[in-house]
PDB file of C-alpha atoms in Angstrom:
ATOM      1  CA  ASP A   1      49.385  37.249 -90.669  1.00 66.00           C
ATOM      2  CA  PRO A   2      49.894  38.277 -94.291  1.00 70.00           C
ATOM      3  CA  LYS A   3      48.861  35.573 -96.699  1.00 93.00           C
ATOM      4  CA  ILE A   4      50.907  36.837 -99.620  1.00 96.00           C
ATOM      5  CA  ILE A   5      54.384  38.081 -98.864  1.00 96.00           C
ATOM      6  CA  GLN A   6      56.379  40.201-101.272  1.00 97.00           C
ATOM      7  CA  LYS A   7      59.949  41.194-100.629  1.00 96.00           C
ATOM      8  CA  PRO A   8      61.384  43.731-100.592  1.00 97.00           C
ATOM      9  CA  LYS A   9      58.717  46.377-100.097  1.00 96.00           C
ATOM     10  CA  TYR A  10      60.888  49.051-101.707  1.00 97.00           C
ATOM     11  CA  LEU A  11      63.809  48.598-104.069  1.00 97.00           C
ATOM     12  CA  VAL A  12      66.145  51.110-105.658  1.00 97.00           C
ATOM     13  CA  ALA A  13      68.330  49.868-108.496  1.00 97.00           C
ATOM     14  CA  VAL A  14      70.880  51.239-110.914  1.00 97.00           C
ATOM     15  CA  THR A  15      70.263  51.135-114.676  1.00 97.00           C
ATOM     16  CA  GLY A  16      71.709  47.964-116.130  1.00 97.00           C
ATOM     17  CA  SER A  17      71.636  45.971-112.909  1.00 97.00           C
ATOM     18  CA  GLU A  18      69.625  42.845-112.090  1.00 97.00           C
ATOM     19  CA  LYS A  19      67.123  42.348-109.289  1.00 97.00           C
ATOM     20  CA  ILE A  20      64.889  39.568-108.027  1.00 97.00           C
ATOM     21  CA  LEU A  21      61.470  40.261-106.569  1.00 98.00           C
ATOM     22  CA  ILE A  22      60.242  37.640-104.130  1.00 97.00           C
ATOM     23  CA  CYS A  23      56.681  36.363-103.741  1.00 97.00           C
ATOM     24  CA  GLU A  24      55.351  33.685-101.404  1.00 97.00           C
ATOM     25  CA  GLN A  25      51.720  32.837-100.826  1.00 97.00           C
ATOM     26  CA  TYR A  26      50.245  30.913 -97.914  1.00 96.00           C
ATOM     27  CA  LEU A  27      46.712  30.584 -99.199  1.00 94.00           C
ATOM     28  CA  GLY A  28      47.175  27.070-100.535  1.00 93.00           C
ATOM     29  CA  HIS A  29      46.616  28.334-104.069  1.00 93.00           C
ATOM     30  CA  ASN A  30      47.770  26.573-107.197  1.00 91.00           C
ATOM     31  CA  ALA A  31      48.006  29.578-109.510  1.00 91.00           C
ATOM     32  CA  MET A  32      50.207  32.621-109.199  1.00 93.00           C
ATOM     33  CA  TYR A  33      50.606  35.781-111.246  1.00 93.00           C
ATOM     34  CA  TRP A  34      52.684  38.897-111.694  1.00 96.00           C
ATOM     35  CA  TYR A  35      51.254  42.322-112.501  1.00 95.00           C
ATOM     36  CA  ARG A  36      52.878  45.700-112.974  1.00 96.00           C
ATOM     37  CA  GLN A  37      51.442  49.109-112.174  1.00 95.00           C
ATOM     38  CA  SER A  38      53.059  52.397-113.080  1.00 92.00           C
ATOM     39  CA  ALA A  39      52.020  56.015-113.302  1.00 83.00           C
ATOM     40  CA  LYS A  40      51.959  55.753-117.099  1.00 79.00           C
ATOM     41  CA  LYS A  41      50.054  52.497-117.394  1.00 81.00           C
ATOM     42  CA  PRO A  42      47.228  50.870-115.515  1.00 80.00           C
ATOM     43  CA  LEU A  43      47.431  47.464-113.884  1.00 90.00           C
ATOM     44  CA  GLU A  44      49.148  45.240-116.434  1.00 90.00           C
ATOM     45  CA  PHE A  45      49.081  41.445-116.492  1.00 89.00           C
ATOM     46  CA  MET A  46      52.564  39.984-116.941  1.00 92.00           C
ATOM     47  CA  PHE A  47      52.588  36.219-116.235  1.00 91.00           C
ATOM     48  CA  SER A  48      50.404  33.430-114.975  1.00 89.00           C
ATOM     49  CA  TYR A  49      51.605  30.144-113.523  1.00 90.00           C
ATOM     50  CA  SER A  50      49.610  27.072-112.628  1.00 87.00           C
ATOM     51  CA  TYR A  51      51.173  24.217-110.651  1.00 88.00           C
ATOM     52  CA  GLN A  52      54.552  25.814-111.284  1.00 89.00           C
ATOM     53  CA  LYS A  53      54.091  25.807-115.044  1.00 89.00           C
ATOM     54  CA  LEU A  54      54.048  28.970-117.132  1.00 90.00           C
ATOM     55  CA  MET A  55      50.579  29.402-118.605  1.00 86.00           C
ATOM     56  CA  ASP A  56      50.711  32.866-120.116  1.00 85.00           C
ATOM     57  CA  ASN A  57      53.387  35.456-120.780  1.00 87.00           C
ATOM     58  CA  GLN A  58      52.212  38.905-121.824  1.00 84.00           C
ATOM     59  CA  THR A  59      55.579  40.555-121.323  1.00 85.00           C
ATOM     60  CA  ALA A  60      57.321  41.470-124.535  1.00 77.00           C
ATOM     61  CA  SER A  61      60.772  41.572-123.040  1.00 89.00           C
ATOM     62  CA  SER A  62      62.847  38.517-122.110  1.00 92.00           C
ATOM     63  CA  ARG A  63      64.458  40.632-119.400  1.00 96.00           C
ATOM     64  CA  PHE A  64      61.574  39.587-117.176  1.00 96.00           C
ATOM     65  CA  GLN A  65      61.843  35.960-116.064  1.00 95.00           C
ATOM     66  CA  PRO A  66      59.564  34.358-113.484  1.00 94.00           C
ATOM     67  CA  GLN A  67      61.040  31.609-111.346  1.00 94.00           C
ATOM     68  CA  SER A  68      59.029  29.065-109.387  1.00 92.00           C
ATOM     69  CA  SER A  69      61.063  26.923-106.997  1.00 90.00           C
ATOM     70  CA  LYS A  70      58.018  25.763-105.023  1.00 90.00           C
ATOM     71  CA  LYS A  71      54.302  25.736-105.669  1.00 88.00           C
ATOM     72  CA  ASN A  72      53.753  28.683-103.350  1.00 94.00           C
ATOM     73  CA  HIS A  73      56.695  30.721-104.651  1.00 95.00           C
ATOM     74  CA  LEU A  74      56.874  32.831-107.779  1.00 96.00           C
ATOM     75  CA  ASP A  75      59.829  35.169-107.965  1.00 96.00           C
ATOM     76  CA  LEU A  76      60.443  37.671-110.733  1.00 97.00           C
ATOM     77  CA  GLN A  77      63.951  38.215-112.052  1.00 97.00           C
ATOM     78  CA  ILE A  78      64.528  41.435-113.961  1.00 97.00           C
ATOM     79  CA  THR A  79      67.795  41.887-115.825  1.00 97.00           C
ATOM     80  CA  ALA A  80      69.373  44.898-117.525  1.00 97.00           C
ATOM     81  CA  LEU A  81      67.093  47.233-115.615  1.00 97.00           C
ATOM     82  CA  LYS A  82      65.878  50.424-117.284  1.00 96.00           C
ATOM     83  CA  PRO A  83      64.291  53.534-115.774  1.00 96.00           C
ATOM     84  CA  ASP A  84      61.057  52.587-117.579  1.00 94.00           C
ATOM     85  CA  ASP A  85      60.904  49.455-115.415  1.00 96.00           C
ATOM     86  CA  SER A  86      60.151  51.684-112.442  1.00 96.00           C
ATOM     87  CA  ALA A  87      56.760  50.558-111.173  1.00 96.00           C
ATOM     88  CA  THR A  88      54.996  48.689-108.432  1.00 97.00           C
ATOM     89  CA  TYR A  89      55.049  44.961-109.069  1.00 98.00           C
ATOM     90  CA  PHE A  90      52.181  42.978-107.614  1.00 97.00           C
ATOM     91  CA  CYS A  91      52.141  39.258-107.100  1.00 97.00           C
ATOM     92  CA  ALA A  92      48.736  37.585-106.984  1.00 95.00           C
ATOM     93  CA  SER A  93      47.407  34.090-106.481  1.00 94.00           C
ATOM     94  CA  SER A  94      44.198  32.154-106.979  1.00 91.00           C
ATOM     95  CA  GLN A  95      42.866  28.681-106.386  1.00 88.00           C
ATOM     96  CA  GLY A  96      43.598  27.913-110.012  1.00 81.00           C
ATOM     97  CA  ASP A  97      40.549  25.980-111.046  1.00 75.00           C
ATOM     98  CA  TRP A  98      39.457  28.750-113.388  1.00 69.00           C
ATOM     99  CA  GLY A  99      35.918  28.490-112.080  1.00 66.00           C
ATOM    100  CA  PRO A 100      33.632  31.350-111.053  1.00 61.00           C
ATOM    101  CA  GLN A 101      35.059  31.343-107.570  1.00 63.00           C
ATOM    102  CA  ASP A 102      38.639  31.638-108.788  1.00 78.00           C
ATOM    103  CA  THR A 103      39.336  35.089-107.408  1.00 85.00           C
ATOM    104  CA  GLN A 104      42.801  36.560-107.590  1.00 89.00           C
ATOM    105  CA  TYR A 105      44.257  37.917-104.356  1.00 93.00           C
ATOM    106  CA  PHE A 106      46.981  40.512-104.572  1.00 96.00           C
ATOM    107  CA  GLY A 107      50.085  40.875-102.444  1.00 97.00           C
ATOM    108  CA  PRO A 108      51.212  44.230-101.012  1.00 96.00           C
ATOM    109  CA  GLY A 109      53.545  44.935-103.922  1.00 97.00           C
ATOM    110  CA  THR A 110      57.206  45.779-104.413  1.00 97.00           C
ATOM    111  CA  ARG A 111      57.884  49.348-105.430  1.00 96.00           C
ATOM    112  CA  LEU A 112      60.875  49.430-107.777  1.00 97.00           C
ATOM    113  CA  LEU A 113      62.726  52.589-108.701  1.00 97.00           C
ATOM    114  CA  VAL A 114      65.429  52.394-111.363  1.00 97.00           C
ATOM    115  CA  LEU A 115      67.850  55.305-111.470  1.00 96.00           C
TER     116      LEU A 115
ATOM    117  CA  GLY B   1      42.300  40.646-128.112  1.00 81.00           C
ATOM    118  CA  ASP B   2      40.186  41.312-125.060  1.00 86.00           C
ATOM    119  CA  SER B   3      39.817  44.912-123.923  1.00 91.00           C
ATOM    120  CA  VAL B   4      38.049  46.891-121.231  1.00 95.00           C
ATOM    121  CA  THR B   5      37.008  50.542-121.429  1.00 96.00           C
ATOM    122  CA  GLN B   6      36.208  52.543-118.329  1.00 95.00           C
ATOM    123  CA  THR B   7      35.150  56.068-117.454  1.00 88.00           C
ATOM    124  CA  GLU B   8      38.333  58.028-117.944  1.00 82.00           C
ATOM    125  CA  GLY B   9      40.311  59.709-115.206  1.00 88.00           C
ATOM    126  CA  LEU B  10      38.830  61.245-112.118  1.00 94.00           C
ATOM    127  CA  VAL B  11      35.211  61.255-110.973  1.00 95.00           C
ATOM    128  CA  THR B  12      34.464  63.672-108.147  1.00 96.00           C
ATOM    129  CA  LEU B  13      31.280  63.413-106.133  1.00 95.00           C
ATOM    130  CA  THR B  14      29.800  64.906-103.026  1.00 97.00           C
ATOM    131  CA  GLU B  15      29.125  62.498-100.196  1.00 97.00           C
ATOM    132  CA  GLY B  16      25.628  61.078-100.361  1.00 97.00           C
ATOM    133  CA  LEU B  17      25.252  61.330-104.122  1.00 97.00           C
ATOM    134  CA  PRO B  18      24.925  58.203-106.278  1.00 97.00           C
ATOM    135  CA  VAL B  19      27.954  56.620-107.884  1.00 96.00           C
ATOM    136  CA  MET B  20      28.103  55.226-111.398  1.00 96.00           C
ATOM    137  CA  LEU B  21      31.344  54.141-112.997  1.00 97.00           C
ATOM    138  CA  ASN B  22      31.048  52.912-116.556  1.00 97.00           C
ATOM    139  CA  CYS B  23      32.646  49.777-117.918  1.00 97.00           C
ATOM    140  CA  THR B  24      32.300  48.217-121.352  1.00 97.00           C
ATOM    141  CA  TYR B  25      34.287  45.365-122.760  1.00 96.00           C
ATOM    142  CA  GLN B  26      35.206  43.555-125.946  1.00 94.00           C
ATOM    143  CA  THR B  27      35.869  39.846-126.196  1.00 90.00           C
ATOM    144  CA  ILE B  28      35.306  37.074-128.673  1.00 86.00           C
ATOM    145  CA  TYR B  29      34.341  34.691-125.886  1.00 83.00           C
ATOM    146  CA  SER B  30      30.661  34.231-125.196  1.00 82.00           C
ATOM    147  CA  ASN B  31      31.013  33.628-121.447  1.00 84.00           C
ATOM    148  CA  PRO B  32      33.382  36.221-120.018  1.00 88.00           C
ATOM    149  CA  PHE B  33      33.838  36.860-116.322  1.00 90.00           C
ATOM    150  CA  LEU B  34      33.688  40.507-115.306  1.00 93.00           C
ATOM    151  CA  PHE B  35      35.175  41.983-112.153  1.00 94.00           C
ATOM    152  CA  TRP B  36      35.425  45.226-110.289  1.00 96.00           C
ATOM    153  CA  TYR B  37      38.574  45.660-108.219  1.00 96.00           C
ATOM    154  CA  VAL B  38      39.114  48.533-105.805  1.00 97.00           C
ATOM    155  CA  GLN B  39      42.481  49.930-104.808  1.00 96.00           C
ATOM    156  CA  HIS B  40      42.730  52.381-101.948  1.00 96.00           C
ATOM    157  CA  LEU B  41      45.734  54.670-101.674  1.00 92.00           C
ATOM    158  CA  ASN B  42      48.954  52.783-100.922  1.00 90.00           C
ATOM    159  CA  GLU B  43      47.150  49.462-100.894  1.00 93.00           C
ATOM    160  CA  SER B  44      46.937  46.579-103.310  1.00 94.00           C
ATOM    161  CA  PRO B  45      43.884  45.877-105.485  1.00 95.00           C
ATOM    162  CA  ARG B  46      41.199  43.711-103.993  1.00 94.00           C
ATOM    163  CA  LEU B  47      38.108  42.200-105.501  1.00 94.00           C
ATOM    164  CA  LEU B  48      34.936  44.198-104.984  1.00 96.00           C
ATOM    165  CA  LEU B  49      32.511  42.092-106.988  1.00 94.00           C
ATOM    166  CA  LYS B  50      32.337  39.780-109.947  1.00 92.00           C
ATOM    167  CA  SER B  51      29.824  38.240-112.304  1.00 92.00           C
ATOM    168  CA  PHE B  52      29.488  35.859-115.176  1.00 89.00           C
ATOM    169  CA  THR B  53      25.696  35.614-115.311  1.00 91.00           C
ATOM    170  CA  ASP B  54      23.888  37.721-117.857  1.00 94.00           C
ATOM    171  CA  ASN B  55      21.357  40.220-116.493  1.00 95.00           C
ATOM    172  CA  LYS B  56      21.888  39.227-112.868  1.00 94.00           C
ATOM    173  CA  ARG B  57      22.625  41.952-110.309  1.00 96.00           C
ATOM    174  CA  THR B  58      25.668  41.321-108.117  1.00 95.00           C
ATOM    175  CA  GLU B  59      26.087  43.229-104.862  1.00 96.00           C
ATOM    176  CA  HIS B  60      28.835  43.670-102.302  1.00 94.00           C
ATOM    177  CA  GLN B  61      29.570  46.292 -99.670  1.00 93.00           C
ATOM    178  CA  GLY B  62      26.831  48.588-100.942  1.00 96.00           C
ATOM    179  CA  PHE B  63      28.037  48.471-104.540  1.00 97.00           C
ATOM    180  CA  HIS B  64      26.229  46.647-107.306  1.00 98.00           C
ATOM    181  CA  ALA B  65      26.720  45.828-110.956  1.00 98.00           C
ATOM    182  CA  THR B  66      24.824  43.882-113.600  1.00 97.00           C
ATOM    183  CA  LEU B  67      26.486  42.144-116.499  1.00 96.00           C
ATOM    184  CA  HIS B  68      24.660  42.923-119.731  1.00 96.00           C
ATOM    185  CA  LYS B  69      26.064  40.838-122.533  1.00 94.00           C
ATOM    186  CA  SER B  70      23.789  42.495-125.079  1.00 94.00           C
ATOM    187  CA  SER B  71      25.569  45.798-124.520  1.00 96.00           C
ATOM    188  CA  SER B  72      28.893  44.359-123.263  1.00 95.00           C
ATOM    189  CA  SER B  73      28.618  46.435-120.116  1.00 97.00           C
ATOM    190  CA  PHE B  74      29.280  46.003-116.404  1.00 97.00           C
ATOM    191  CA  HIS B  75      28.727  49.403-114.794  1.00 98.00           C
ATOM    192  CA  LEU B  76      29.419  49.862-111.097  1.00 98.00           C
ATOM    193  CA  GLN B  77      26.819  51.683-109.015  1.00 98.00           C
ATOM    194  CA  LYS B  78      26.157  52.710-105.465  1.00 97.00           C
ATOM    195  CA  SER B  79      23.158  54.624-104.222  1.00 97.00           C
ATOM    196  CA  SER B  80      25.008  56.915-101.831  1.00 97.00           C
ATOM    197  CA  ALA B  81      28.727  57.686-101.915  1.00 97.00           C
ATOM    198  CA  GLN B  82      30.771  57.683 -98.721  1.00 97.00           C
ATOM    199  CA  LEU B  83      34.087  59.382 -98.061  1.00 97.00           C
ATOM    200  CA  SER B  84      35.678  55.957 -97.636  1.00 96.00           C
ATOM    201  CA  ASP B  85      34.717  55.047-101.210  1.00 97.00           C
ATOM    202  CA  SER B  86      37.468  57.316-102.496  1.00 97.00           C
ATOM    203  CA  ALA B  87      39.773  54.946-104.361  1.00 97.00           C
ATOM    204  CA  LEU B  88      40.886  53.682-107.763  1.00 95.00           C
ATOM    205  CA  TYR B  89      38.388  51.314-109.358  1.00 97.00           C
ATOM    206  CA  TYR B  90      39.342  48.815-112.032  1.00 96.00           C
ATOM    207  CA  CYS B  91      36.946  46.945-114.246  1.00 96.00           C
ATOM    208  CA  ALA B  92      38.466  43.696-115.451  1.00 93.00           C
ATOM    209  CA  LEU B  93      37.684  40.832-117.779  1.00 90.00           C
ATOM    210  CA  SER B  94      38.670  37.185-117.852  1.00 87.00           C
ATOM    211  CA  ASP B  95      37.776  34.812-120.596  1.00 76.00           C
ATOM    212  CA  ARG B  96      38.488  31.873-118.291  1.00 68.00           C
ATOM    213  CA  THR B  97      40.760  30.104-120.702  1.00 68.00           C
ATOM    214  CA  ASN B  98      43.449  27.926-119.203  1.00 60.00           C
ATOM    215  CA  THR B  99      45.745  30.848-118.547  1.00 65.00           C
ATOM    216  CA  ASN B 100      43.322  32.759-116.350  1.00 73.00           C
ATOM    217  CA  LYS B 101      44.629  35.978-117.816  1.00 79.00           C
ATOM    218  CA  VAL B 102      42.769  39.015-116.526  1.00 84.00           C
ATOM    219  CA  VAL B 103      42.611  42.179-118.605  1.00 87.00           C
ATOM    220  CA  PHE B 104      42.190  45.369-116.614  1.00 90.00           C
ATOM    221  CA  GLY B 105      40.743  48.668-117.748  1.00 93.00           C
ATOM    222  CA  THR B 106      42.673  51.873-117.218  1.00 92.00           C
ATOM    223  CA  GLY B 107      41.005  52.510-113.892  1.00 94.00           C
ATOM    224  CA  THR B 108      38.711  55.283-112.674  1.00 95.00           C
ATOM    225  CA  ARG B 109      39.687  57.319-109.676  1.00 95.00           C
ATOM    226  CA  LEU B 110      36.712  58.169-107.487  1.00 96.00           C
ATOM    227  CA  GLN B 111      37.041  61.101-105.132  1.00 97.00           C
ATOM    228  CA  VAL B 112      34.233  61.654-102.657  1.00 97.00           C
ATOM    229  CA  LEU B 113      34.135  65.072-101.038  1.00 97.00           C
ATOM    230  CA  PRO B 114      32.299  66.098 -97.858  1.00 95.00           C
TER     231      PRO B 114
END
């Protein structure tokens, strides 16, 4: 069974619209993250959450808003979509104790295409 | 801020030859954690190996790397490349502050040919 679920797997959106990317983890982890990967840029850290609190935001735009309704959920709302937002968005999680064993595990990703 | 520099672009090898992918980093923190992640085609990144101990060799799945703080390096090596090693390899750095932010390098694509 997949331990990190991301929905949908593929998403096509129109410029200017709003979408929500879903992430649920069943690893019992306390920390969750969002990353973005596109053809133009390597893997890019976006947000980190610990116990449902925002710890770090490296995203310049307020159009990207993480939402955590439960400890094992971290959704990503993207508003006013632009073609440059086209990328694969990975959710990740870790135990959250920041120790040497605190490895991040990545979900399968949501591939977003903005037309 | 923190940064990671990797061998640029594509590295092509013949099966059986040794692999070395370079990684150097910059950070103001004295005890960084360094990682190598591997991403096969159409898959998500997964941890290959990690280290935070200076001058100690870390091994996993035939790959090894040694963190050298004196030269800020964490090169990935393997004695004999296999076709299944073809993938995108990311070197990454965490300063282990309370955000657990991980900074990834640009990635090196390894292509192993028969």
